[in-house]
């Protein structure tokens, strides 16, 4: 079969990223232009500023992605922009750009659900990985346990009923004055602390759902009411407790599905403590293999979008130019 080159375009939040991926598995380029320094001073992403910066960056980032992949526009087979979930103005920049390229180059448009992209990041890291598997998707906007039955067939086994885990990390970082984005900063500070503060865990009987609003409020209250709180201990305790919640639910999913493969994905899968604890599952379940994306593929990037685009394309999916961005798109 002829090689398929997919141009992935990702602008759902604060990274403008364009990538060329061959046959869904081989990254020829993955350019990521981050806006983090721009949003840092506001303590979070400002949607309007994000959209404007995507507009300024998209052409430059695309040219760089083609250059690095050593190809021309004409060599691309499929155009795959993210269509949701995300910030609507930010999404529209990448989606409109992708639609324009598809029209001008007369190449198929195959838009991608960002969540599928985070799952597909693992196909780029592990060339041998194939569905079925259970994926724990932990990002700034999502927390879900997904039964990945096939490349384009998903069953959500459990999800957060309130905050996403990444939101909780970012909130904790803000409470203890670490700045934005908080996840990596909590991860680093937690290494200097002891997990010695008891925090609440929310469980749902007969359900794989999550809730992180209770622990977030507990952190706010403890920080407010305790004089000279040790911030490193608070971060370590938070990180340990949310990891226990993830592990408890994924164990239920392993037992329910009898899966032999657990995959993690999303920005929070870059967390060093979470990565270690997930790897430890291999000791508890001797038949189980745990997969996690390369660090640079955990947070938002267009290579994972191109990989998901490839599998959508070979399954026969294409979109037309009337397609709109869907900010709250589900799996
Ligand atoms: O996947 P992502 O880039 O965006 C979404 O698709 O939502 O995830 C961003 C989230 C942020 O909440 C960020 O704080 C978190 O991932 N994050 C981390 C780490 N690196 C990024 N959280 C915990 N530990 C990390 N090392």
GROMACS .gro file of C-alpha atoms and ligand atoms in nm:
model
  357
    1UNK     CA    1   0.000   0.000   0.000
    2UNK     CA    2   0.116   0.354  -0.079
    3UNK     CA    3   0.248   0.556   0.217
    4UNK     CA    4  -0.004   0.802   0.362
    5UNK     CA    5   0.130   1.138   0.481
    6UNK     CA    6  -0.104   1.318   0.718
    7UNK     CA    7  -0.069   1.686   0.804
    8UNK     CA    8  -0.191   1.724   1.164
    9UNK     CA    9  -0.300   2.067   1.288
   10UNK     CA   10  -0.359   2.133   1.658
   11UNK     CA   11  -0.486   2.464   1.798
   12UNK     CA   12  -0.738   2.359   2.064
   13UNK     CA   13  -0.582   2.554   2.351
   14UNK     CA   14  -0.247   2.731   2.391
   15UNK     CA   15  -0.013   2.540   2.157
   16UNK     CA   16  -0.002   2.603   1.782
   17UNK     CA   17   0.128   2.275   1.645
   18UNK     CA   18   0.162   2.127   1.297
   19UNK     CA   19   0.308   1.786   1.218
   20UNK     CA   20   0.367   1.544   0.934
   21UNK     CA   21   0.316   1.176   1.024
   22UNK     CA   22   0.370   0.878   0.792
   23UNK     CA   23   0.123   0.589   0.809
   24UNK     CA   24   0.000   0.691   1.154
   25UNK     CA   25   0.321   0.577   1.325
   26UNK     CA   26   0.628   0.768   1.205
   27UNK     CA   27   0.674   1.134   1.301
   28UNK     CA   28   0.849   1.324   1.020
   29UNK     CA   29   0.805   1.659   1.197
   30UNK     CA   30   0.618   1.789   1.502
   31UNK     CA   31   0.651   2.165   1.546
   32UNK     CA   32   0.502   2.302   1.869
   33UNK     CA   33   0.481   2.677   1.919
   34UNK     CA   34   0.374   2.725   2.280
   35UNK     CA   35   0.194   3.032   2.412
   36UNK     CA   36   0.266   2.948   2.777
   37UNK     CA   37   0.489   3.254   2.837
   38UNK     CA   38   0.211   3.479   2.698
   39UNK     CA   39  -0.061   3.338   2.927
   40UNK     CA   40   0.162   3.292   3.233
   41UNK     CA   41   0.112   3.647   3.352
   42UNK     CA   42  -0.268   3.599   3.360
   43UNK     CA   43  -0.244   3.275   3.560
   44UNK     CA   44  -0.425   3.076   3.290
   45UNK     CA   45  -0.517   3.069   2.921
   46UNK     CA   46  -0.700   3.381   2.794
   47UNK     CA   47  -0.914   3.249   2.505
   48UNK     CA   48  -0.914   3.564   2.289
   49UNK     CA   49  -0.536   3.603   2.319
   50UNK     CA   50  -0.492   3.234   2.235
   51UNK     CA   51  -0.695   3.269   1.911
   52UNK     CA   52  -0.501   3.576   1.799
   53UNK     CA   53  -0.168   3.407   1.860
   54UNK     CA   54  -0.275   3.095   1.671
   55UNK     CA   55  -0.358   3.318   1.371
   56UNK     CA   56  -0.014   3.477   1.386
   57UNK     CA   57   0.168   3.146   1.422
   58UNK     CA   58  -0.018   2.898   1.201
   59UNK     CA   59   0.142   2.973   0.861
   60UNK     CA   60   0.494   2.993   1.004
   61UNK     CA   61   0.452   2.669   1.202
   62UNK     CA   62   0.308   2.488   0.897
   63UNK     CA   63   0.598   2.594   0.673
   64UNK     CA   64   0.844   2.475   0.938
   65UNK     CA   65   0.665   2.138   0.968
   66UNK     CA   66   0.685   2.082   0.591
   67UNK     CA   67   1.048   2.193   0.580
   68UNK     CA   68   1.151   1.961   0.861
   69UNK     CA   69   0.964   1.669   0.702
   70UNK     CA   70   1.138   1.758   0.372
   71UNK     CA   71   0.811   1.763   0.178
   72UNK     CA   72   0.600   2.011  -0.020
   73UNK     CA   73   0.226   2.083   0.022
   74UNK     CA   74   0.156   1.861  -0.283
   75UNK     CA   75   0.307   1.557  -0.107
   76UNK     CA   76   0.045   1.560   0.170
   77UNK     CA   77  -0.231   1.299   0.137
   78UNK     CA   78  -0.469   1.397   0.418
   79UNK     CA   79  -0.531   1.716   0.621
   80UNK     CA   80  -0.628   1.651   0.983
   81UNK     CA   81  -0.708   1.948   1.207
   82UNK     CA   82  -0.847   1.915   1.561
   83UNK     CA   83  -1.224   1.991   1.560
   84UNK     CA   84  -1.283   1.974   1.940
   85UNK     CA   85  -1.298   1.968   2.233
   86UNK     CA   86  -1.126   2.295   2.320
   87UNK     CA   87  -1.162   2.673   2.309
   88UNK     CA   88  -1.392   2.757   2.020
   89UNK     CA   89  -1.195   3.054   1.881
   90UNK     CA   90  -0.867   2.865   1.909
   91UNK     CA   91  -1.013   2.554   1.743
   92UNK     CA   92  -1.157   2.760   1.457
   93UNK     CA   93  -0.812   2.889   1.359
   94UNK     CA   94  -0.668   2.540   1.298
   95UNK     CA   95  -0.991   2.398   1.157
   96UNK     CA   96  -1.040   2.688   0.910
   97UNK     CA   97  -0.676   2.669   0.807
   98UNK     CA   98  -0.711   2.294   0.751
   99UNK     CA   99  -1.031   2.341   0.551
  100UNK     CA  100  -0.864   2.607   0.333
  101UNK     CA  101  -0.566   2.377   0.267
  102UNK     CA  102  -0.798   2.087   0.187
  103UNK     CA  103  -0.988   2.303  -0.065
  104UNK     CA  104  -0.679   2.461  -0.221
  105UNK     CA  105  -0.481   2.135  -0.249
  106UNK     CA  106  -0.783   1.917  -0.328
  107UNK     CA  107  -0.687   1.671  -0.050
  108UNK     CA  108  -0.928   1.498   0.190
  109UNK     CA  109  -1.018   1.668   0.516
  110UNK     CA  110  -1.032   1.426   0.811
  111UNK     CA  111  -1.094   1.621   1.132
  112UNK     CA  112  -0.992   1.471   1.466
  113UNK     CA  113  -1.134   1.458   1.817
  114UNK     CA  114  -0.855   1.587   2.045
  115UNK     CA  115  -0.920   1.307   2.297
  116UNK     CA  116  -0.856   1.045   2.025
  117UNK     CA  117  -0.532   1.230   1.958
  118UNK     CA  118  -0.413   1.184   2.317
  119UNK     CA  119  -0.485   0.810   2.289
  120UNK     CA  120  -0.304   0.792   1.952
  121UNK     CA  121   0.011   0.953   2.102
  122UNK     CA  122   0.084   0.600   2.222
  123UNK     CA  123   0.086   0.458   1.866
  124UNK     CA  124   0.377   0.693   1.792
  125UNK     CA  125   0.568   0.580   2.101
  126UNK     CA  126   0.500   0.205   2.067
  127UNK     CA  127   0.503   0.086   1.706
  128UNK     CA  128   0.365  -0.255   1.816
  129UNK     CA  129   0.071  -0.123   2.021
  130UNK     CA  130  -0.270  -0.216   1.883
  131UNK     CA  131  -0.622  -0.205   2.031
  132UNK     CA  132  -0.799  -0.339   2.227
  133UNK     CA  133  -0.671  -0.176   2.547
  134UNK     CA  134  -0.789   0.036   2.837
  135UNK     CA  135  -0.679   0.401   2.826
  136UNK     CA  136  -0.669   0.636   3.124
  137UNK     CA  137  -0.699   0.980   2.969
  138UNK     CA  138  -0.576   1.248   3.209
  139UNK     CA  139  -0.546   1.602   3.076
  140UNK     CA  140  -0.631   1.964   3.143
  141UNK     CA  141  -0.982   1.922   3.007
  142UNK     CA  142  -1.057   1.551   3.050
  143UNK     CA  143  -1.036   1.261   3.292
  144UNK     CA  144  -1.176   0.940   3.152
  145UNK     CA  145  -1.124   0.565   3.151
  146UNK     CA  146  -1.184   0.445   2.798
  147UNK     CA  147  -1.222   0.096   2.659
  148UNK     CA  148  -1.043   0.135   2.324
  149UNK     CA  149  -1.204  -0.151   2.131
  150UNK     CA  150  -1.052  -0.059   1.797
  151UNK     CA  151  -0.867   0.238   1.640
  152UNK     CA  152  -1.195   0.428   1.596
  153UNK     CA  153  -1.422   0.249   1.841
  154UNK     CA  154  -1.440   0.373   2.199
  155UNK     CA  155  -1.649   0.302   2.508
  156UNK     CA  156  -1.622   0.545   2.800
  157UNK     CA  157  -1.615   0.335   3.119
  158UNK     CA  158  -1.584   0.625   3.362
  159UNK     CA  159  -1.530   1.001   3.363
  160UNK     CA  160  -1.503   1.295   3.594
  161UNK     CA  161  -1.829   1.435   3.724
  162UNK     CA  162  -1.675   1.778   3.787
  163UNK     CA  163  -1.314   1.898   3.742
  164UNK     CA  164  -1.057   1.737   3.517
  165UNK     CA  165  -0.746   1.614   3.701
  166UNK     CA  166  -0.526   1.869   3.517
  167UNK     CA  167  -0.755   2.150   3.632
  168UNK     CA  168  -0.708   2.027   3.990
  169UNK     CA  169  -0.326   2.025   3.949
  170UNK     CA  170  -0.340   2.379   3.806
  171UNK     CA  171  -0.567   2.497   4.089
  172UNK     CA  172  -0.340   2.350   4.359
  173UNK     CA  173  -0.043   2.522   4.194
  174UNK     CA  174  -0.228   2.852   4.199
  175UNK     CA  175  -0.328   2.810   4.565
  176UNK     CA  176   0.034   2.757   4.669
  177UNK     CA  177   0.159   3.033   4.433
  178UNK     CA  178   0.350   2.818   4.186
  179UNK     CA  179   0.209   2.984   3.871
  180UNK     CA  180   0.077   2.848   3.542
  181UNK     CA  181   0.081   2.580   3.410
  182UNK     CA  182   0.075   2.420   3.750
  183UNK     CA  183   0.107   2.048   3.681
  184UNK     CA  184   0.482   2.035   3.613
  185UNK     CA  185   0.548   2.270   3.907
  186UNK     CA  186   0.345   2.059   4.152
  187UNK     CA  187   0.528   1.752   4.018
  188UNK     CA  188   0.869   1.914   4.085
  189UNK     CA  189   0.787   2.055   4.430
  190UNK     CA  190   0.622   1.731   4.545
  191UNK     CA  191   0.962   1.557   4.508
  192UNK     CA  192   1.088   1.769   4.801
  193UNK     CA  193   0.791   1.691   5.027
  194UNK     CA  194   0.629   1.412   5.230
  195UNK     CA  195   0.278   1.292   5.152
  196UNK     CA  196   0.177   1.336   5.519
  197UNK     CA  197  -0.148   1.535   5.490
  198UNK     CA  198  -0.473   1.339   5.483
  199UNK     CA  199  -0.699   1.446   5.197
  200UNK     CA  200  -1.050   1.331   5.101
  201UNK     CA  201  -1.112   1.078   4.825
  202UNK     CA  202  -1.447   1.063   4.649
  203UNK     CA  203  -1.565   0.719   4.541
  204UNK     CA  204  -1.875   0.623   4.348
  205UNK     CA  205  -2.020   0.283   4.420
  206UNK     CA  206  -2.048   0.058   4.111
  207UNK     CA  207  -1.900   0.328   3.890
  208UNK     CA  208  -1.563   0.418   3.742
  209UNK     CA  209  -1.642   0.790   3.758
  210UNK     CA  210  -1.416   1.045   3.926
  211UNK     CA  211  -1.461   1.365   4.125
  212UNK     CA  212  -1.176   1.604   4.201
  213UNK     CA  213  -1.368   1.906   4.331
  214UNK     CA  214  -1.365   1.781   4.694
  215UNK     CA  215  -0.988   1.738   4.713
  216UNK     CA  216  -0.940   2.074   4.540
  217UNK     CA  217  -1.158   2.248   4.801
  218UNK     CA  218  -0.979   2.062   5.082
  219UNK     CA  219  -0.643   2.193   4.957
  220UNK     CA  220  -0.779   2.549   4.941
  221UNK     CA  221  -0.911   2.522   5.299
  222UNK     CA  222  -0.600   2.356   5.445
  223UNK     CA  223  -0.377   2.616   5.282
  224UNK     CA  224  -0.602   2.896   5.412
  225UNK     CA  225  -0.635   2.763   5.768
  226UNK     CA  226  -0.284   2.632   5.840
  227UNK     CA  227  -0.008   2.870   5.937
  228UNK     CA  228   0.324   2.810   5.759
  229UNK     CA  229   0.193   2.515   5.563
  230UNK     CA  230   0.470   2.314   5.402
  231UNK     CA  231   0.384   2.358   5.032
  232UNK     CA  232   0.598   2.065   4.922
  233UNK     CA  233   0.411   1.834   5.164
  234UNK     CA  234   0.079   1.968   5.038
  235UNK     CA  235   0.178   1.902   4.676
  236UNK     CA  236   0.311   1.555   4.757
  237UNK     CA  237  -0.008   1.467   4.949
  238UNK     CA  238  -0.231   1.595   4.668
  239UNK     CA  239  -0.035   1.408   4.402
  240UNK     CA  240  -0.035   1.082   4.601
  241UNK     CA  241  -0.408   1.101   4.675
  242UNK     CA  242  -0.519   1.175   4.317
  243UNK     CA  243  -0.289   0.898   4.191
  244UNK     CA  244  -0.449   0.653   4.436
  245UNK     CA  245  -0.791   0.754   4.302
  246UNK     CA  246  -0.675   0.689   3.942
  247UNK     CA  247  -0.515   0.355   4.031
  248UNK     CA  248  -0.821   0.234   4.226
  249UNK     CA  249  -1.047   0.304   3.929
  250UNK     CA  250  -0.812   0.158   3.670
  251UNK     CA  251  -0.790  -0.161   3.878
  252UNK     CA  252  -1.168  -0.187   3.861
  253UNK     CA  253  -1.143  -0.138   3.482
  254UNK     CA  254  -0.874  -0.409   3.452
  255UNK     CA  255  -1.089  -0.652   3.646
  256UNK     CA  256  -1.403  -0.559   3.452
  257UNK     CA  257  -1.253  -0.581   3.101
  258UNK     CA  258  -0.980  -0.843   3.173
  259UNK     CA  259  -0.750  -0.627   2.962
  260UNK     CA  260  -0.379  -0.707   2.936
  261UNK     CA  261  -0.287  -0.354   2.823
  262UNK     CA  262  -0.327  -0.027   3.012
  263UNK     CA  263  -0.237   0.294   2.831
  264UNK     CA  264  -0.219   0.645   2.972
  265UNK     CA  265  -0.244   0.970   2.779
  266UNK     CA  266  -0.298   1.346   2.812
  267UNK     CA  267  -0.088   1.624   2.967
  268UNK     CA  268  -0.105   1.482   3.320
  269UNK     CA  269   0.048   1.154   3.199
  270UNK     CA  270   0.377   1.350   3.201
  271UNK     CA  271   0.361   1.343   3.584
  272UNK     CA  272   0.659   1.149   3.720
  273UNK     CA  273   0.477   1.007   4.024
  274UNK     CA  274   0.175   0.895   3.821
  275UNK     CA  275   0.402   0.730   3.559
  276UNK     CA  276   0.581   0.534   3.832
  277UNK     CA  277   0.265   0.422   4.006
  278UNK     CA  278   0.113   0.305   3.677
  279UNK     CA  279   0.428   0.109   3.595
  280UNK     CA  280   0.397  -0.059   3.937
  281UNK     CA  281   0.068  -0.210   3.818
  282UNK     CA  282   0.283  -0.450   3.613
  283UNK     CA  283   0.405  -0.601   3.945
  284UNK     CA  284   0.053  -0.644   4.073
  285UNK     CA  285  -0.082  -0.794   3.747
  286UNK     CA  286   0.195  -1.014   3.596
  287UNK     CA  287   0.017  -1.040   3.257
  288UNK     CA  288  -0.035  -0.665   3.227
  289UNK     CA  289   0.174  -0.425   3.018
  290UNK     CA  290   0.155  -0.050   3.084
  291UNK     CA  291   0.213   0.199   2.801
  292UNK     CA  292   0.275   0.574   2.830
  293UNK     CA  293   0.359   0.833   2.564
  294UNK     CA  294   0.706   0.986   2.528
  295UNK     CA  295   0.718   1.298   2.744
  296UNK     CA  296   0.703   1.533   2.445
  297UNK     CA  297   0.389   1.360   2.317
  298UNK     CA  298   0.197   1.385   2.648
  299UNK     CA  299   0.092   1.749   2.621
  300UNK     CA  300  -0.084   1.898   2.319
  301UNK     CA  301   0.091   1.836   1.987
  302UNK     CA  302  -0.012   1.784   1.624
  303UNK     CA  303   0.170   1.450   1.575
  304UNK     CA  304  -0.088   1.274   1.793
  305UNK     CA  305  -0.365   1.445   1.593
  306UNK     CA  306  -0.210   1.328   1.264
  307UNK     CA  307  -0.182   0.972   1.401
  308UNK     CA  308  -0.552   0.971   1.495
  309UNK     CA  309  -0.632   1.132   1.157
  310UNK     CA  310  -0.460   0.845   0.978
  311UNK     CA  311  -0.672   0.580   1.153
  312UNK     CA  312  -0.991   0.779   1.087
  313UNK     CA  313  -0.890   0.812   0.721
  314UNK     CA  314  -0.819   0.441   0.665
  315UNK     CA  315  -1.148   0.358   0.835
  316UNK     CA  316  -1.319   0.561   0.558
  317UNK     CA  317  -1.403   0.882   0.746
  318UNK     CA  318  -1.383   1.216   0.563
  319UNK     CA  319  -1.535   1.554   0.638
  320UNK     CA  320  -1.666   1.830   0.414
  321UNK     CA  321  -1.602   2.201   0.427
  322UNK     CA  322  -1.924   2.271   0.619
  323UNK     CA  323  -1.767   2.114   0.928
  324UNK     CA  324  -1.768   2.337   1.239
  325UNK     CA  325  -1.560   2.329   1.557
  326UNK     CA  326  -1.731   2.157   1.852
  327UNK     CA  327  -1.593   2.298   2.180
  328UNK     CA  328  -1.751   2.027   2.400
  329UNK     CA  329  -1.701   1.734   2.161
  330UNK     CA  330  -1.720   1.394   2.335
  331UNK     CA  331  -1.569   1.062   2.232
  332LIG     O1  332  -0.311   1.746   2.742
  332LIG     P1  333  -0.289   1.887   2.776
  332LIG     O2  334  -0.168   1.956   2.719
  332LIG     O3  335  -0.414   1.974   2.738
  332LIG     C1  336  -0.541   1.922   2.728
  332LIG     O4  337  -0.568   1.855   2.626
  332LIG     O5  338  -0.618   1.943   2.824
  332LIG     O6  339  -0.287   1.893   2.934
  332LIG     C2  340  -0.253   2.008   3.004
  332LIG     C3  341  -0.257   1.974   3.152
  332LIG     C4  342  -0.242   2.097   3.240
  332LIG     O7  343  -0.343   2.093   3.339
  332LIG     C5  344  -0.103   2.076   3.301
  332LIG     O8  345  -0.089   2.134   3.429
  332LIG     C6  346  -0.097   1.924   3.307
  332LIG     O9  347  -0.152   1.883   3.185
  332LIG     N1  348   0.041   1.873   3.320
  332LIG     C7  349   0.084   1.805   3.429
  332LIG     C8  350   0.222   1.779   3.408
  332LIG     N2  351   0.257   1.830   3.286
  332LIG     C9  352   0.144   1.886   3.234
  332LIG     N3  353   0.019   1.768   3.540
  332LIG    C10  354   0.089   1.702   3.634
  332LIG     N4  355   0.222   1.674   3.622
  332LIG    C11  356   0.290   1.709   3.513
  332LIG     N5  357   0.420   1.681   3.503
   0.00000   0.00000   0.00000
